[in-house]
Short mmCIF file of C-alpha atoms in Angstrom, two decimals:
data_model
loop_
_atom_site.label_atom_id
_atom_site.label_comp_id
_atom_site.label_asym_id
_atom_site.label_seq_id
_atom_site.Cartn_x
_atom_site.Cartn_y
_atom_site.Cartn_z
CA MET A 1 36.93 30.26 258.38
CA GLN A 2 37.90 33.70 257.22
CA TYR A 3 36.76 35.01 253.86
CA ILE A 4 37.75 38.09 251.91
CA ILE A 5 35.24 38.97 249.20
CA VAL A 6 36.36 41.64 246.72
CA GLY A 7 35.16 43.28 243.57
CA LEU A 8 33.72 46.46 242.20
CA GLY A 9 30.59 48.28 243.23
CA GLY A 10 27.49 46.67 241.77
CA GLN A 11 28.93 43.15 241.57
CA GLY A 12 26.89 41.77 244.47
CA ILE A 13 29.57 41.43 247.12
CA LEU A 14 27.18 42.19 249.95
CA PHE A 15 24.67 39.61 248.69
CA ALA A 16 27.44 37.01 248.59
CA SER A 17 28.31 37.86 252.21
CA ARG A 18 24.67 37.47 253.18
CA VAL A 19 24.56 34.03 251.53
CA LEU A 20 27.64 32.87 253.46
CA GLY A 21 26.11 34.31 256.63
CA GLU A 22 22.87 32.46 256.06
CA ILE A 23 24.75 29.18 255.68
CA ALA A 24 26.73 29.75 258.88
CA ILE A 25 23.68 30.78 260.91
CA LYS A 26 21.74 27.75 259.69
CA ARG A 27 24.63 25.62 260.97
CA GLY A 28 24.52 27.40 264.34
CA GLU A 29 27.91 29.03 263.84
CA ASN A 30 28.92 32.53 264.89
CA VAL A 31 29.26 35.10 262.13
CA ILE A 32 31.03 38.44 262.15
CA GLY A 33 31.88 40.68 259.23
CA SER A 34 32.60 44.12 257.94
CA GLU A 35 32.16 45.72 254.54
CA VAL A 36 34.22 48.57 253.18
CA HIS A 37 32.05 50.16 250.54
CA GLY A 38 34.42 52.83 249.22
CA MET A 39 33.16 53.89 245.85
CA ALA A 40 30.61 51.11 245.62
CA GLN A 41 27.99 53.19 243.84
CA ARG A 42 30.45 54.30 241.19
CA GLY A 43 32.04 50.97 240.36
CA GLY A 44 34.88 51.43 242.84
CA SER A 45 36.63 48.91 245.02
CA VAL A 46 34.53 46.98 247.54
CA ILE A 47 35.86 44.52 250.11
CA SER A 48 34.00 42.39 252.62
CA HIS A 49 35.71 40.75 255.59
CA PHE A 50 33.67 37.76 256.72
CA LYS A 51 34.44 35.34 259.55
CA VAL A 52 32.71 32.18 260.69
CA GLY A 53 33.63 30.96 264.16
CA SER A 54 34.49 32.42 267.54
CA TYR A 55 36.21 35.60 266.43
CA LYS A 56 36.11 38.90 268.31
CA SER A 57 37.09 41.34 265.55
CA PRO A 58 35.44 41.56 262.12
CA LEU A 59 38.58 42.59 260.25
CA ILE A 60 40.94 40.04 258.75
CA SER A 61 44.65 40.69 258.98
CA ALA A 62 46.98 40.23 256.03
CA GLY A 63 47.99 36.59 255.77
CA ASP A 64 45.02 35.22 257.73
CA ALA A 65 42.19 34.65 255.20
CA ASP A 66 41.35 31.09 254.26
CA VAL A 67 39.39 32.00 251.13
CA LEU A 68 39.39 34.91 248.67
CA LEU A 69 36.34 35.29 246.47
CA ALA A 70 37.20 37.83 243.78
CA PHE A 71 34.62 39.14 241.35
CA ASP A 72 37.28 41.19 239.53
CA GLN A 73 40.78 40.00 238.66
CA ASN A 74 42.46 43.32 239.46
CA GLU A 75 40.83 43.43 242.89
CA ALA A 76 41.97 39.83 243.40
CA ILE A 77 45.59 40.73 242.77
CA ARG A 78 45.34 43.79 245.05
CA ASN A 79 44.00 41.62 247.86
CA LEU A 80 46.01 38.40 247.55
CA HIS A 81 48.05 39.50 250.58
CA PHE A 82 45.05 38.69 252.77
CA LEU A 83 45.32 34.97 251.99
CA LYS A 84 47.17 32.77 254.44
CA ASN A 85 49.86 30.36 253.40
CA GLY A 86 47.87 27.53 251.81
CA GLY A 87 44.82 29.74 251.17
CA TYR A 88 42.48 29.41 248.22
CA GLY A 89 41.08 31.94 245.78
CA ILE A 90 38.26 31.83 243.26
CA ILE A 91 38.92 34.62 240.80
CA ASN A 92 36.77 35.92 237.97
CA VAL A 93 39.20 36.60 235.13
CA HIS A 94 38.78 38.47 231.88
CA LYS A 95 42.44 38.31 230.79
CA MET A 96 43.89 34.90 231.55
CA GLU A 97 47.36 36.01 230.46
CA VAL A 98 47.61 38.21 233.56
CA PHE A 99 47.95 35.04 235.61
CA GLN A 100 50.92 33.92 233.50
CA ASN A 101 53.01 36.73 234.98
CA GLU A 102 56.15 35.12 236.43
CA SER A 103 56.23 37.33 239.55
CA LEU A 104 52.61 36.53 240.33
CA LYS A 105 53.17 32.81 239.77
CA LYS A 106 56.20 32.87 242.09
CA TYR A 107 54.20 34.69 244.78
CA LEU A 108 51.37 32.16 244.62
CA THR A 109 53.80 29.23 244.67
CA LYS A 110 55.86 30.65 247.54
CA ARG A 111 52.71 31.15 249.62
CA ASN A 112 51.20 27.82 248.53
CA ILE A 113 48.07 29.64 247.36
CA SER A 114 45.73 27.69 245.09
CA THR A 115 43.47 29.49 242.67
CA PHE A 116 40.50 28.59 240.56
CA LEU A 117 40.35 30.97 237.61
CA LEU A 118 36.76 31.38 236.46
CA LYS A 119 35.94 32.97 233.11
CA GLY A 120 32.76 34.45 234.55
CA TYR A 121 32.09 37.05 231.89
CA GLU A 122 32.50 34.46 229.11
CA ILE A 123 30.15 32.06 230.87
CA LEU A 124 27.53 34.74 231.43
CA ASN A 125 27.86 36.00 227.85
CA GLU A 126 27.34 32.51 226.50
CA HIS A 127 24.59 31.25 228.81
CA MET A 128 22.85 34.32 230.28
CA LYS A 129 22.95 36.92 227.47
CA GLY A 130 25.77 38.83 229.16
CA ASN A 131 23.80 39.58 232.30
CA TYR A 132 26.67 40.19 234.74
CA LEU A 133 24.24 40.77 237.60
CA PHE A 134 24.61 37.06 238.34
CA LEU A 135 28.41 36.96 238.55
CA ASN A 136 28.31 36.78 242.35
CA VAL A 137 26.01 33.76 242.34
CA LEU A 138 28.11 32.11 239.63
CA ILE A 139 31.14 32.41 241.93
CA LEU A 140 29.12 31.14 244.89
CA GLY A 141 28.13 28.12 242.79
CA ALA A 142 31.80 27.39 242.14
CA THR A 143 32.56 27.89 245.85
CA GLY A 144 30.01 25.26 246.84
CA ALA A 145 31.05 22.88 244.07
CA LEU A 146 34.67 23.09 245.26
CA ASN A 147 33.50 22.70 248.88
CA LEU A 148 35.58 25.70 249.94
CA GLY A 149 35.41 26.38 253.63
CA GLY A 150 33.44 23.19 254.03
CA ILE A 151 30.44 24.77 252.31
CA SER A 152 28.52 22.41 250.07
CA PHE A 153 26.80 23.29 246.83
CA ASP A 154 23.43 22.31 248.35
CA GLU A 155 23.96 24.73 251.25
CA VAL A 156 24.74 27.54 248.81
CA LYS A 157 21.70 26.65 246.73
CA ASP A 158 19.40 26.66 249.78
CA ALA A 159 20.73 30.02 251.00
CA VAL A 160 20.51 31.68 247.58
CA SER A 161 16.96 30.41 247.08
CA LYS A 162 15.97 31.81 250.49
CA LEU A 163 17.63 35.22 250.02
CA SER A 164 17.03 35.79 246.31
CA PRO A 165 14.35 38.26 245.28
CA ALA A 166 11.60 36.29 243.55
CA LYS A 167 12.15 38.01 240.19
CA PHE A 168 15.79 36.79 240.12
CA LEU A 169 15.30 33.30 241.57
CA ASP A 170 15.32 31.32 238.30
CA ASP A 171 18.34 33.19 236.95
CA ASN A 172 20.19 32.79 240.26
CA MET A 173 19.56 29.03 240.18
CA LYS A 174 20.87 28.90 236.62
CA ALA A 175 23.98 30.91 237.59
CA LEU A 176 24.63 28.56 240.52
CA ASP A 177 24.52 25.56 238.21
CA LEU A 178 26.82 27.30 235.71
CA GLY A 179 29.33 27.96 238.50
CA LYS A 180 29.18 24.31 239.49
CA MET A 181 29.62 23.15 235.90
CA ALA A 182 32.62 25.46 235.42
CA THR A 183 34.49 23.64 238.20
CA HIS A 184 34.03 20.33 236.40
CA GLU A 185 35.19 21.69 233.05
CA SER A 186 38.57 22.92 234.30
#
């Protein structure tokens, strides 16, 4: 499996990569990855290439990624080219109308790309007092609930509970459950 994880600095992309790595290692699978930090400390673009399996290079070529996890809708659109034909994306959206763009819809249809559009900011505003620190875990919860890449929700939950700092554990567990619930409400 090849994952592209994108967002803006401070959105927890590296933690999400660590969670996926923990799951793969627990399964006895090989893991290789690379992060491009860019302007991570200033809210700039961040991308993580993450592979599970017998790969030699950490970078994912355009058109090869199985899964795109996007913590920001603009970064999702910029990085859709990484998804293979038949790939899947979970995208945090703040303006749903962007995904009604005819050109974008044609691109996704032509490439047979499926997307799950998650209103992460709305969910966190409603259930976690707008604490966007947990957006990454919310998306991981949806990833497990949708069984993307063969990863189960229970595996995500175990990895997050192991890697989470103690002071964030309860909130991370709540965010995971919210991500899972969001997949059932769509």
